[in-house]
PDB file of C-alpha atoms in Angstrom:
ATOM      1  CA  MET S   4      -1.779  22.755  -1.522  1.00 59.00           C
ATOM      2  CA  ALA S   5      -3.934  19.487  -0.657  1.00 74.00           C
ATOM      3  CA  ASP S   6      -1.648  17.383  -3.169  1.00 82.00           C
ATOM      4  CA  GLN S   7       1.684  18.632  -2.057  1.00 86.00           C
ATOM      5  CA  ASP S   8       0.752  17.759   0.924  1.00 90.00           C
ATOM      6  CA  ALA S   9      -0.799  14.287   0.279  1.00 91.00           C
ATOM      7  CA  ALA S  10       2.413  13.521  -1.145  1.00 94.00           C
ATOM      8  CA  ALA S  11       4.742  14.769   1.153  1.00 95.00           C
ATOM      9  CA  ARG S  12       3.519  13.150   3.923  1.00 95.00           C
ATOM     10  CA  THR S  13       2.918   9.762   1.683  1.00 97.00           C
ATOM     11  CA  GLU S  14       6.556  10.113   0.989  1.00 97.00           C
ATOM     12  CA  THR S  15       7.147  10.712   4.684  1.00 96.00           C
ATOM     13  CA  ARG S  16       5.418   7.492   5.965  1.00 96.00           C
ATOM     14  CA  TRP S  17       7.053   5.704   3.035  1.00 97.00           C
ATOM     15  CA  LYS S  18      10.656   7.257   4.604  1.00 96.00           C
ATOM     16  CA  THR S  19       9.160   5.628   8.396  1.00 96.00           C
ATOM     17  CA  LEU S  20       8.868   2.017   7.136  1.00 96.00           C
ATOM     18  CA  LEU S  21      12.006   2.103   4.852  1.00 94.00           C
ATOM     19  CA  GLY S  22      13.948   2.641   8.392  1.00 90.00           C
ATOM     20  CA  CYS S  23      11.176   0.583  11.174  1.00 89.00           C
ATOM     21  CA  ARG S  24      11.797  -2.981  12.579  1.00 87.00           C
ATOM     22  CA  TYR S  25       8.441  -3.942  12.417  1.00 88.00           C
ATOM     23  CA  VAL S  26       7.741  -5.165   8.647  1.00 92.00           C
ATOM     24  CA  ASP S  27      10.129  -6.853   6.347  1.00 94.00           C
ATOM     25  CA  SER S  28      12.572  -4.061   5.081  1.00 94.00           C
ATOM     26  CA  GLU S  29      12.932  -5.868   1.585  1.00 95.00           C
ATOM     27  CA  LEU S  30       9.531  -5.463   1.352  1.00 97.00           C
ATOM     28  CA  VAL S  31       8.937  -1.901   1.916  1.00 97.00           C
ATOM     29  CA  ARG S  32      12.258  -1.690  -0.631  1.00 97.00           C
ATOM     30  CA  ALA S  33      10.323  -3.191  -3.234  1.00 98.00           C
ATOM     31  CA  ALA S  34       6.955  -1.874  -2.601  1.00 98.00           C
ATOM     32  CA  TYR S  35       8.864   1.925  -3.075  1.00 98.00           C
ATOM     33  CA  ALA S  36      10.946   1.079  -5.881  1.00 98.00           C
ATOM     34  CA  GLU S  37       7.192   0.647  -8.122  1.00 98.00           C
ATOM     35  CA  PRO S  38       6.197   3.989  -8.768  1.00 97.00           C
ATOM     36  CA  ARG S  39       2.610   3.161  -8.557  1.00 97.00           C
ATOM     37  CA  LEU S  40       2.541   1.836  -5.652  1.00 98.00           C
ATOM     38  CA  ARG S  41       5.168   5.051  -3.960  1.00 98.00           C
ATOM     39  CA  GLN S  42       2.429   7.207  -4.762  1.00 97.00           C
ATOM     40  CA  LEU S  43      -0.078   5.091  -2.656  1.00 98.00           C
ATOM     41  CA  PHE S  44       0.170   5.811   1.829  1.00 97.00           C
ATOM     42  CA  PRO S  45       2.135   2.927   3.039  1.00 97.00           C
ATOM     43  CA  TRP S  46       0.424   1.369   6.430  1.00 95.00           C
ATOM     44  CA  ALA S  47       2.063  -1.546   8.205  1.00 94.00           C
ATOM     45  CA  GLY S  48      -0.106  -3.752  11.245  1.00 90.00           C
ATOM     46  CA  HIS S  49       0.758  -7.447  12.233  1.00 90.00           C
ATOM     47  CA  GLY S  50       4.306  -7.180   9.189  1.00 92.00           C
ATOM     48  CA  GLU S  51       1.847  -7.149   6.721  1.00 96.00           C
ATOM     49  CA  LEU S  52       2.333  -4.144   3.891  1.00 97.00           C
ATOM     50  CA  HIS S  53      -0.893  -2.331   3.155  1.00 97.00           C
ATOM     51  CA  PHE S  54      -1.648   0.656   0.345  1.00 97.00           C
ATOM     52  CA  SER S  55      -3.819   3.420   0.849  1.00 96.00           C
ATOM     53  CA  ARG S  56      -5.194   6.257  -1.538  1.00 95.00           C
ATOM     54  CA  CYS S  57      -5.737   8.653   0.598  1.00 93.00           C
ATOM     55  CA  ILE S  58      -3.800   9.518   3.700  1.00 94.00           C
ATOM     56  CA  GLU S  59      -5.596   9.888   6.779  1.00 89.00           C
ATOM     57  CA  SER S  60      -7.820   7.527   8.997  1.00 86.00           C
ATOM     58  CA  PRO S  61      -9.774   5.404   7.642  1.00 87.00           C
ATOM     59  CA  TRP S  62      -7.986   4.528   5.621  1.00 87.00           C
ATOM     60  CA  THR S  63      -9.211   2.935   2.140  1.00 90.00           C
ATOM     61  CA  TRP S  64      -9.422  -0.680   1.695  1.00 91.00           C
ATOM     62  CA  ASP S  65      -9.258  -1.446  -2.340  1.00 94.00           C
ATOM     63  CA  VAL S  66      -5.805  -2.084  -3.052  1.00 96.00           C
ATOM     64  CA  PRO S  67      -4.819  -5.354  -2.347  1.00 97.00           C
ATOM     65  CA  TYR S  68      -1.805  -5.562   0.514  1.00 98.00           C
ATOM     66  CA  ILE S  69       1.248  -8.367   1.502  1.00 98.00           C
ATOM     67  CA  ARG S  70       1.392 -10.767   3.917  1.00 97.00           C
ATOM     68  CA  PRO S  71       5.096 -11.686   4.388  1.00 96.00           C
ATOM     69  CA  GLN S  72       5.468 -15.743   4.971  1.00 96.00           C
ATOM     70  CA  PRO S  73       7.701 -18.264   6.965  1.00 93.00           C
ATOM     71  CA  GLY S  74      10.804 -18.955   4.626  1.00 93.00           C
ATOM     72  CA  GLY S  75      10.740 -16.101   1.839  1.00 92.00           C
ATOM     73  CA  ARG S  76       7.396 -15.884   0.763  1.00 97.00           C
ATOM     74  CA  PHE S  77       4.795 -13.599   0.296  1.00 98.00           C
ATOM     75  CA  LEU S  78       0.692 -13.711   0.369  1.00 97.00           C
ATOM     76  CA  VAL S  79      -0.984 -10.633  -1.105  1.00 98.00           C
ATOM     77  CA  GLU S  80      -4.271 -10.618  -0.109  1.00 97.00           C
ATOM     78  CA  GLY S  81      -7.130  -8.142  -0.404  1.00 94.00           C
ATOM     79  CA  PRO S  82      -8.607  -5.726  -0.808  1.00 91.00           C
ATOM     80  CA  SER S  83     -10.608  -6.956   2.126  1.00 88.00           C
ATOM     81  CA  ARG S  84      -9.758  -9.922   4.600  1.00 89.00           C
ATOM     82  CA  THR S  85     -11.830 -12.401   2.843  1.00 92.00           C
ATOM     83  CA  GLU S  86      -9.730 -12.205  -0.804  1.00 94.00           C
ATOM     84  CA  PHE S  87      -6.987 -14.472  -1.249  1.00 96.00           C
ATOM     85  CA  VAL S  88      -5.059 -13.131  -4.757  1.00 96.00           C
ATOM     86  CA  GLY S  89      -2.182 -15.983  -3.992  1.00 97.00           C
ATOM     87  CA  GLU S  90       1.079 -16.716  -3.661  1.00 97.00           C
ATOM     88  CA  ALA S  91       4.503 -15.529  -4.590  1.00 98.00           C
ATOM     89  CA  ASP S  92       8.307 -16.222  -4.117  1.00 97.00           C
ATOM     90  CA  SER S  93       9.749 -13.462  -4.258  1.00 97.00           C
ATOM     91  CA  VAL S  94       9.430  -9.556  -3.510  1.00 97.00           C
ATOM     92  CA  GLU S  95       9.050  -8.683  -6.883  1.00 97.00           C
ATOM     93  CA  ALA S  96       6.458 -10.914  -7.520  1.00 98.00           C
ATOM     94  CA  ALA S  97       4.340 -10.099  -4.908  1.00 98.00           C
ATOM     95  CA  VAL S  98       4.701  -6.409  -5.906  1.00 98.00           C
ATOM     96  CA  ALA S  99       3.830  -7.191  -9.110  1.00 98.00           C
ATOM     97  CA  MET S 100       0.353  -8.994  -7.960  1.00 98.00           C
ATOM     98  CA  VAL S 101      -0.483  -5.911  -6.174  1.00 98.00           C
ATOM     99  CA  VAL S 102      -0.083  -3.629  -9.543  1.00 98.00           C
ATOM    100  CA  ASP S 103      -1.617  -5.594 -11.155  1.00 97.00           C
ATOM    101  CA  ARG S 104      -5.185  -5.765  -9.290  1.00 97.00           C
ATOM    102  CA  LEU S 105      -5.184  -1.723  -8.507  1.00 97.00           C
ATOM    103  CA  PRO S 106      -8.114   0.137  -8.946  1.00 93.00           C
ATOM    104  CA  PRO S 107      -9.041   1.633 -12.105  1.00 91.00           C
ATOM    105  CA  GLY S 108      -7.839   4.924 -11.795  1.00 88.00           C
ATOM    106  CA  CYS S 109      -5.976   4.705  -9.311  1.00 92.00           C
ATOM    107  CA  GLY S 110      -3.387   7.706  -8.888  1.00 90.00           C
ATOM    108  CA  PRO S 111      -1.585   9.425  -6.447  1.00 94.00           C
ATOM    109  CA  ALA S 112      -2.809   9.232  -2.520  1.00 95.00           C
ATOM    110  CA  VAL S 113      -5.627  11.952  -1.492  1.00 92.00           C
ATOM    111  CA  VAL S 114      -5.964  13.803   1.510  1.00 88.00           C
ATOM    112  CA  ASN S 115      -8.957  12.122   3.092  1.00 78.00           C
ATOM    113  CA  ARG S 116     -11.675   9.999   1.244  1.00 71.00           C
ATOM    114  CA  ASP S 117     -13.703  12.902   0.587  1.00 73.00           C
ATOM    115  CA  ALA S 118     -11.127  13.708  -1.480  1.00 60.00           C
ATOM    116  CA  LEU S 119     -10.757  10.829  -3.198  1.00 64.00           C
ATOM    117  CA  ALA S 120     -14.923  11.081  -3.502  1.00 58.00           C
ATOM    118  CA  THR S 121     -14.984  14.607  -4.860  1.00 48.00           C
ATOM    119  CA  GLU S 122     -12.047  13.317  -7.424  1.00 52.00           C
ATOM    120  CA  GLU S 123     -13.457  10.055  -8.465  1.00 51.00           C
ATOM    121  CA  SER S 124     -16.564  11.767  -9.886  1.00 47.00           C
ATOM    122  CA  GLY S 125     -15.277  14.376 -11.092  1.00 51.00           C
ATOM    123  CA  GLY S 126     -15.831  17.189  -9.504  1.00 48.00           C
TER     124      GLY S 126
END
């Protein structure tokens, strides 16, 4: 039941971001079109698009995020704020950079960090 709740809440969050004005809509659409990112919980701040493996705050910081730049370019950074992955000329290239750097075994978002720790330990 928790998995279904997490999936439903993740989908609701994507739909919210697809209709908001404070994050690049083309970026959100491109990330949503990628199945491996669509299963993660998206959140946005300061125009950046982040992806979490859990749906409740505090979100995970183990997946790179995308920051739009002037002129239609995108920076891919993270997972931490001090890590730079690269710069992309298109949303598709930025999304691909994130997908290439997903943590091993990265699956659908779970309800909270405790569920994620249990999943990773095999219990």
